[in-house]
GROMACS .gro file of C-alpha atoms in nm:
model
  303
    1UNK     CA    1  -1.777   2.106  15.248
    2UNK     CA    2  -2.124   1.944  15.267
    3UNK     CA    3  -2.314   2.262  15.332
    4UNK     CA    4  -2.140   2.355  15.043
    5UNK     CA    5  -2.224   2.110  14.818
    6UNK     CA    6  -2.599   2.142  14.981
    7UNK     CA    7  -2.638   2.460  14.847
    8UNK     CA    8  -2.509   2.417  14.465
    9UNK     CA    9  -2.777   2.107  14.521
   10UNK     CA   10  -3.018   2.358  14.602
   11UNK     CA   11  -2.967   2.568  14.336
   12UNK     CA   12  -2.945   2.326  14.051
   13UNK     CA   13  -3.276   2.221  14.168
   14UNK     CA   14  -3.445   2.546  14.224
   15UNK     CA   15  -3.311   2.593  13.868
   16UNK     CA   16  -3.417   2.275  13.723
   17UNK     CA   17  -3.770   2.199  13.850
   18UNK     CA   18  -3.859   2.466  14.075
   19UNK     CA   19  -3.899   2.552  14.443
   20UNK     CA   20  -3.618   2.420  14.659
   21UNK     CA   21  -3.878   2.328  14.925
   22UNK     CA   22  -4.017   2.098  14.670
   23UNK     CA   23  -3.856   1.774  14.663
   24UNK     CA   24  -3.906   1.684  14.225
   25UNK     CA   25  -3.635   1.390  14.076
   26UNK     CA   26  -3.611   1.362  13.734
   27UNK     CA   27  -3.787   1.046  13.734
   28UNK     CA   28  -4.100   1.181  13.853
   29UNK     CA   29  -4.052   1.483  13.651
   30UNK     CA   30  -4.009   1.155  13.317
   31UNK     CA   31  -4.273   0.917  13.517
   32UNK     CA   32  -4.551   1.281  13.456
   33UNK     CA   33  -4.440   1.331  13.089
   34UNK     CA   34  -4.497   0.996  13.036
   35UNK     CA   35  -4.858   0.973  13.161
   36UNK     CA   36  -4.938   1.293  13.006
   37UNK     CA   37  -4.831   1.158  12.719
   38UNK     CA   38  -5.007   0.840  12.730
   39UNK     CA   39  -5.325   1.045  12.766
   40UNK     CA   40  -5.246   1.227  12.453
   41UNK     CA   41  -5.250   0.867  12.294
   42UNK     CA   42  -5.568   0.786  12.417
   43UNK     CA   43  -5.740   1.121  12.302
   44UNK     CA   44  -5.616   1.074  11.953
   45UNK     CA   45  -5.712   0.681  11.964
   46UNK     CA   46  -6.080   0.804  12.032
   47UNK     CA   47  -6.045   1.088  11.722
   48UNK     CA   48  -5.932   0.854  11.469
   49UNK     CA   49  -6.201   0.622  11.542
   50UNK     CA   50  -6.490   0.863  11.580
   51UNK     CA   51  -6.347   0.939  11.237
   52UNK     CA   52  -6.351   0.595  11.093
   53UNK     CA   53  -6.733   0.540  11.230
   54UNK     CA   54  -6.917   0.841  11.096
   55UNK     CA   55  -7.277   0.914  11.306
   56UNK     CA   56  -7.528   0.772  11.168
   57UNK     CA   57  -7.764   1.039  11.272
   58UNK     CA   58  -7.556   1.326  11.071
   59UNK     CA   59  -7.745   1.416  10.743
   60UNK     CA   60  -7.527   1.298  10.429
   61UNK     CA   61  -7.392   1.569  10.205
   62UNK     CA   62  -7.435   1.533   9.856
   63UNK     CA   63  -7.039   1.587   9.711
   64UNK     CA   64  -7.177   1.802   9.366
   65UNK     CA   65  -7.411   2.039   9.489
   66UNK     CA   66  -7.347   2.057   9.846
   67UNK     CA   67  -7.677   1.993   9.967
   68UNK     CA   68  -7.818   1.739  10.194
   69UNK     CA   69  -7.891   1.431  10.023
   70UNK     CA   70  -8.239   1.413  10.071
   71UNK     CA   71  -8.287   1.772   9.913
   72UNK     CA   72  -8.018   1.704   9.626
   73UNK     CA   73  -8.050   1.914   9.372
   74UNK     CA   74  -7.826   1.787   9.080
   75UNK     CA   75  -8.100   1.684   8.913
   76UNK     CA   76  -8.234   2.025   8.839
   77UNK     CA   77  -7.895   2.180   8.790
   78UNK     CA   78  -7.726   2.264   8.429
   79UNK     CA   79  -7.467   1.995   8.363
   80UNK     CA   80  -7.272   2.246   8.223
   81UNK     CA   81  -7.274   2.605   8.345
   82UNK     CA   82  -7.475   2.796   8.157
   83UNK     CA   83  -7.251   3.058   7.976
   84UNK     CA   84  -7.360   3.422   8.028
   85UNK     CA   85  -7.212   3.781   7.858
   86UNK     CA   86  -7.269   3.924   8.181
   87UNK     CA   87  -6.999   3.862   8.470
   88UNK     CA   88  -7.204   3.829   8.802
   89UNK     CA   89  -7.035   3.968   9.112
   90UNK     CA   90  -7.197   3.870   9.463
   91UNK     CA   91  -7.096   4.064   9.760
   92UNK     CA   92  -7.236   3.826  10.056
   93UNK     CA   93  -7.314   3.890  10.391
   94UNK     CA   94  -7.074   3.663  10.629
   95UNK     CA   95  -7.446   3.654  10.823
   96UNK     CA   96  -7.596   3.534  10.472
   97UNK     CA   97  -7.363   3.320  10.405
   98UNK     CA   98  -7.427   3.092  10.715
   99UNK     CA   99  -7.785   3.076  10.609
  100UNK     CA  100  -7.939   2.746  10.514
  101UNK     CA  101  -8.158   2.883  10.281
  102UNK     CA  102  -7.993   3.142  10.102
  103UNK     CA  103  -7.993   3.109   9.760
  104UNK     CA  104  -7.650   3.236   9.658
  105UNK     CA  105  -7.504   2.877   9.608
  106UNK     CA  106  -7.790   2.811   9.318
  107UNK     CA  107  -7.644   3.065   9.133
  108UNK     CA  108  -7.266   2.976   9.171
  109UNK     CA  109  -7.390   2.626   9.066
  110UNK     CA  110  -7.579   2.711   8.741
  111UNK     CA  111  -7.384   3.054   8.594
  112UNK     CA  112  -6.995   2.996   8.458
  113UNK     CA  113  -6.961   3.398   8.511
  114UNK     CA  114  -6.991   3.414   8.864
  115UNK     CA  115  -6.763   3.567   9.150
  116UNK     CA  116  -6.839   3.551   9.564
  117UNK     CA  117  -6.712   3.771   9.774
  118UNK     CA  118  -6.799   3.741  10.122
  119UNK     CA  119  -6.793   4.070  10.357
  120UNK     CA  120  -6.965   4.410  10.403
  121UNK     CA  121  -6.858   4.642  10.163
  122UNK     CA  122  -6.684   4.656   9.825
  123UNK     CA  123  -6.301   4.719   9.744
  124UNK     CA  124  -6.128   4.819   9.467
  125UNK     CA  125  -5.986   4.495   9.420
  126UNK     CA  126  -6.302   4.363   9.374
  127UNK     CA  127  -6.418   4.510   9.116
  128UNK     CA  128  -6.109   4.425   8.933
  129UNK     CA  129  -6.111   4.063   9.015
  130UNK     CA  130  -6.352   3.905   8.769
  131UNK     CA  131  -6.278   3.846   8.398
  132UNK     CA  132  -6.433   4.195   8.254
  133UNK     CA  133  -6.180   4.488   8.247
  134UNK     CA  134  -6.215   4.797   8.434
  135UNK     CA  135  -6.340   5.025   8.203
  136UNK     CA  136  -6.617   4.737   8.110
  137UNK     CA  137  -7.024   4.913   8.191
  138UNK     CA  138  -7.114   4.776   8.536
  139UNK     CA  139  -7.491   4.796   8.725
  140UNK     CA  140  -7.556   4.729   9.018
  141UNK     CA  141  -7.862   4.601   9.183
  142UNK     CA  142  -8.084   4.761   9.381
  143UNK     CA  143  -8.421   4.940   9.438
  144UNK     CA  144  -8.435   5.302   9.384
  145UNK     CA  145  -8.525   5.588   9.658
  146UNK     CA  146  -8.586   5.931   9.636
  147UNK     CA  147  -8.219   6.013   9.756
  148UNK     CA  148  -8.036   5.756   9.489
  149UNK     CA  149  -8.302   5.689   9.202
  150UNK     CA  150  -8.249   5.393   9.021
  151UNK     CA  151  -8.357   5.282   8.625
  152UNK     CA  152  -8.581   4.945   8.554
  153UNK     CA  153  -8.357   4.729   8.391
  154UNK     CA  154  -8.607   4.759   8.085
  155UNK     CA  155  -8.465   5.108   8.011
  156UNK     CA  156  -8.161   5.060   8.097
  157UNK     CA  157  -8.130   4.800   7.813
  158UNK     CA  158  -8.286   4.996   7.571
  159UNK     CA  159  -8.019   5.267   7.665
  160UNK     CA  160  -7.806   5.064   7.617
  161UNK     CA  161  -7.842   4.888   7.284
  162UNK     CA  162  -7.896   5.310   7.183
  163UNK     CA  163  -7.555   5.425   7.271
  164UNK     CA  164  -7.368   5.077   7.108
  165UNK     CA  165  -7.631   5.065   6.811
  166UNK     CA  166  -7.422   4.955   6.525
  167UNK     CA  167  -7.116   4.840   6.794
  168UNK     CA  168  -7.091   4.504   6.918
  169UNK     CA  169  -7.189   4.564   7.325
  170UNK     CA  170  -6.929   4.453   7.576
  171UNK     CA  171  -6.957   4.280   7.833
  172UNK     CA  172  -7.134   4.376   8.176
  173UNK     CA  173  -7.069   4.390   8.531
  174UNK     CA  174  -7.362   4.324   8.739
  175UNK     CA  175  -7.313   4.374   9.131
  176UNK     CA  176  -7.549   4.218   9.344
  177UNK     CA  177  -7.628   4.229   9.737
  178UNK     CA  178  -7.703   3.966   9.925
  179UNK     CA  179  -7.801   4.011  10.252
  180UNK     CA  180  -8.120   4.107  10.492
  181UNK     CA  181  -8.294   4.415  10.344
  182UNK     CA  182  -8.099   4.639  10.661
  183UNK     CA  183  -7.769   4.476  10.583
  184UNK     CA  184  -7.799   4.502  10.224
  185UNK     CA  185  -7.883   4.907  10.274
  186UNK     CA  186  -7.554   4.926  10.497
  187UNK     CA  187  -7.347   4.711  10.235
  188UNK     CA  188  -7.463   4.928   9.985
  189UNK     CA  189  -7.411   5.281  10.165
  190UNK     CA  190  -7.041   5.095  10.268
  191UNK     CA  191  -6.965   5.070   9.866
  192UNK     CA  192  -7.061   5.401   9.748
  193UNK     CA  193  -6.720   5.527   9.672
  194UNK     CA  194  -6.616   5.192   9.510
  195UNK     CA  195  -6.923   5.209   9.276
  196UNK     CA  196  -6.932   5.595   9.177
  197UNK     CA  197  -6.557   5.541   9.106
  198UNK     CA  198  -6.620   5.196   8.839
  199UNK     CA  199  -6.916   5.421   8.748
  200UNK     CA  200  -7.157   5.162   8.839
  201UNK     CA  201  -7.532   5.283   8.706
  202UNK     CA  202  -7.808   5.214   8.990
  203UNK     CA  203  -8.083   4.926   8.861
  204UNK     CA  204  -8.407   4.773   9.004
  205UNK     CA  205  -8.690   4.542   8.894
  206UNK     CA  206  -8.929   4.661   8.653
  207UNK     CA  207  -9.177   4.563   8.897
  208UNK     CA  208  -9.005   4.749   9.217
  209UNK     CA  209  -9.102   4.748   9.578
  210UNK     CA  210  -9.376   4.896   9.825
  211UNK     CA  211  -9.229   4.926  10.110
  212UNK     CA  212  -9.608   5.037  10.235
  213UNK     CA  213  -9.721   4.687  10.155
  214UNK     CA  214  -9.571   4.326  10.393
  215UNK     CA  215  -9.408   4.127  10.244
  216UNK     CA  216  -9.525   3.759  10.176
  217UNK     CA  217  -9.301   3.439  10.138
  218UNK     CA  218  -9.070   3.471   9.863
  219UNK     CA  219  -9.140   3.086   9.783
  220UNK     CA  220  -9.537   3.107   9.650
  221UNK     CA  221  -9.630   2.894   9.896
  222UNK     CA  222  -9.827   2.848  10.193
  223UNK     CA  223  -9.521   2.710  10.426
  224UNK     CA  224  -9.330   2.977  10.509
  225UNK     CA  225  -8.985   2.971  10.424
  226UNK     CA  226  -8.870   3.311  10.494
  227UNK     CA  227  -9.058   3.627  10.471
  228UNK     CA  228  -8.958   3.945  10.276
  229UNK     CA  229  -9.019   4.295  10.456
  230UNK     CA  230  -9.175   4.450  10.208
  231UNK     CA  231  -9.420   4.378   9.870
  232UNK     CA  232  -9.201   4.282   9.541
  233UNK     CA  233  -8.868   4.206   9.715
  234UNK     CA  234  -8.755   3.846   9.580
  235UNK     CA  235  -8.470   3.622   9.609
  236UNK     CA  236  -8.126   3.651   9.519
  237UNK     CA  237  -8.145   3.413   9.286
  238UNK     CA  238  -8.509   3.553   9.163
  239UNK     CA  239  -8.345   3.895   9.109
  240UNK     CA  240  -8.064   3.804   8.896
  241UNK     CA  241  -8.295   3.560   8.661
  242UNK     CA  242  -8.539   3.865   8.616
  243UNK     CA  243  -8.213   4.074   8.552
  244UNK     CA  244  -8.044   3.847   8.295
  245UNK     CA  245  -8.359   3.742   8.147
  246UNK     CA  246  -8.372   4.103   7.993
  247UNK     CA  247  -7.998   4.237   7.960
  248UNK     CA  248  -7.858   3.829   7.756
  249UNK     CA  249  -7.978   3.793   7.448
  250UNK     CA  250  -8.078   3.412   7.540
  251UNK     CA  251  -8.219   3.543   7.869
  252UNK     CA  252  -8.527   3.422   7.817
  253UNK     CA  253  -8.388   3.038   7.844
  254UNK     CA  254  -8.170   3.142   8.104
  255UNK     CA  255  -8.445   3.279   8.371
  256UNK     CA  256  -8.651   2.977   8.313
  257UNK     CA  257  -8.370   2.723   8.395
  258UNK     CA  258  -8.250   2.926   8.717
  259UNK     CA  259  -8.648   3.001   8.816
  260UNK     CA  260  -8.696   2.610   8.777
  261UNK     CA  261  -8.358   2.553   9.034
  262UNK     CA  262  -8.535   2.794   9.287
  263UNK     CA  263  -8.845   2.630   9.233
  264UNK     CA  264  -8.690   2.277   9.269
  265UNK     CA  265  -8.527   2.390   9.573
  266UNK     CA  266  -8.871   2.505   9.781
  267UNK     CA  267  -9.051   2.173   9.688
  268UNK     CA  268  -8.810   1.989   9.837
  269UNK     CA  269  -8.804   2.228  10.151
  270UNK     CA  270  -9.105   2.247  10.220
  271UNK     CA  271  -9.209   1.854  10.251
  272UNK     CA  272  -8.975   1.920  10.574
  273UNK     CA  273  -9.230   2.225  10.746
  274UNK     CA  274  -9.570   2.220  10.838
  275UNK     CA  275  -9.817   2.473  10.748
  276UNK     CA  276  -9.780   2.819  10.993
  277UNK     CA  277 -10.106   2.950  11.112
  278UNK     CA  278 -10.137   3.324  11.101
  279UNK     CA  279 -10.041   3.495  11.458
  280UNK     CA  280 -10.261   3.725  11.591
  281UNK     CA  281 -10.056   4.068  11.631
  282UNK     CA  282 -10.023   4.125  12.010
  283UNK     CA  283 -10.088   4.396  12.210
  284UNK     CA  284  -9.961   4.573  12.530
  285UNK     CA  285 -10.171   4.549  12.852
  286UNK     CA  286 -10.255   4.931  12.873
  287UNK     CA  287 -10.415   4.885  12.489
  288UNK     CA  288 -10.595   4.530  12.566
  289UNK     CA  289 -10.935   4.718  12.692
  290UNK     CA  290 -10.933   5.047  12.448
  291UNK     CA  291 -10.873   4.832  12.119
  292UNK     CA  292 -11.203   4.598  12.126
  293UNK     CA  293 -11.419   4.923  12.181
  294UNK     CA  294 -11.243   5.130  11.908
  295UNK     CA  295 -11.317   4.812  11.694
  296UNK     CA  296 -11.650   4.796  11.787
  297UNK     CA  297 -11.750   5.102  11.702
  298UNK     CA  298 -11.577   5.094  11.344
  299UNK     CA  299 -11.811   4.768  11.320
  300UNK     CA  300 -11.655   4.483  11.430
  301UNK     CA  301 -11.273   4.346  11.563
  302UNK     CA  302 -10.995   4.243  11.343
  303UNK     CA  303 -10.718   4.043  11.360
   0.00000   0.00000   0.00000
């Protein structure tokens, strides 16, 4: 009878808490939940008070334009958003996004018609998302090449006011890509179906690019901010300004305001850099001896 019993023992316990060969009670089984759960107490004592007693080294964040305090710029912004015909639709770069100075945000906080949409191509459901219907004329921003040529925005306007002369224009669609100049190419190649589909008309700057040409700071400035690859590319924010300063009929008014945001925005950056000195462009070891003689000979070495 006791073997018996010794073996249902056996395999309660093996059922219970494990191994027979381990000898486990319930009370040490209650005595570990209990310090395990003491623990837990402790850990979420130390949260709520690292919560209570903010660092005083973390930068304050201003609560209306999301900016650090120190670089607040509320009072540069519209108090109202300024009210545009055109509805703006941003596709951003999740790598954009996370940028501190991207210039995306400006725009959100000074136009009413503005949409976000962060990810790498465009859907369908996109471009039905904002406030303009479907059928409603929608550009699309970007420079032209020989494969996909693009119109200025100039003539595109004065196409424009020629095919609705006498016809009250409807609203626009303008589609804009933020990202780095290899991302934005990508984004754009991504959405070529979505945008031949809302028949989407390819636009650029009157003053276009060079690709042959750097690219200097997009802030005039002699801190660096962040450097364009190639000659006329400009900011987000510089882009659409240009581009409703010639499509609104108060666009004028409007390009100034957001130009004077951007502007705004790089003063108060830059009091945070020092001045960059050029860097001399580097060469590999097997080119360090030929390149001073070449240079001599053509008069003289450059840097």
């Amino acid at each position: 009878r006791s073997s018996k019993l010794g073996e249902i023992v056996n395999g309660e316990r093996t059922k219970v808490y494990g191994s027979p060969s381990t000898f486990t009670t319930p009370y040490t089984v209650d005595r570990s939940k209990r310090r395990r759960f003491f623990y837990f107490l402790i850990e979420i004592d130390r949260t709520l008070t690292t919560m209570e007693e903010p660092d005083a080294n973390r930068r304050r964040i201003c609560n209306s334009c999301d900016r650090p305090k120190p670089m607040c710029l509320c009072h540069v912004l519209p108090a109202d958003l300024i009210p545009t015909r055109t509805e703006i639709v941003i596709l951003h770069h999740p790598h954009e996004s996370r940028h501190k100075l991207n210039t995306t945000p400006l725009l959100a906080k000074s136009l009413r018609h503005v949409t976000r949409i962060s990810g790498r191509r465009l859907r369908h459901r996109h471009i039905s998302a904002g406030e303009t219907s479907r059928s409603s004329p929608t550009i699309y921003l970007f420079p032209s090449s020989p494969s996909s040529p693009a119109v200025t925005i100039s003539e595109f306007k004065s196409l424009n006011l020629l095919n609705h002369q006498g016809i009250s224009n409807p609203p626009l669609r303008l589609i804009v890509f933020d990202a780095t100049w290899k991302h934005a190419k990508e984004m754009v190649s991504a959405s070529e179906e979505v945008l031949r589909e809302a028949g989407a008309v390819r636009v650029c700057l009157d003053a276009g690019i060079d690709e042959s040409v750097s690219g200097g700071s997009i802030y005039d400035s002699e801190l660096v901010l962040r450097m364009e690859p190639f000659g006329g590319c400009v900011s987000t924010v510089e882009a659409v300004a240009r581009c409703l300063g010639a499509i609104e009929p108060d666009g004028e008014e409007i390009e100034r305001k957001l130009i004077s945001v951007l502007k705004e925005m790089v003063r108060l950056q830059s009091e945070y850099l020092k001045p960059m000195k050029p860097r001399p462009k580097l060469l590999k070891k097997r080119f360090q001896n030929q390149q001073p003689v070449e240079e001599e000979e053509e008069g003289g070495m450059s840097f």
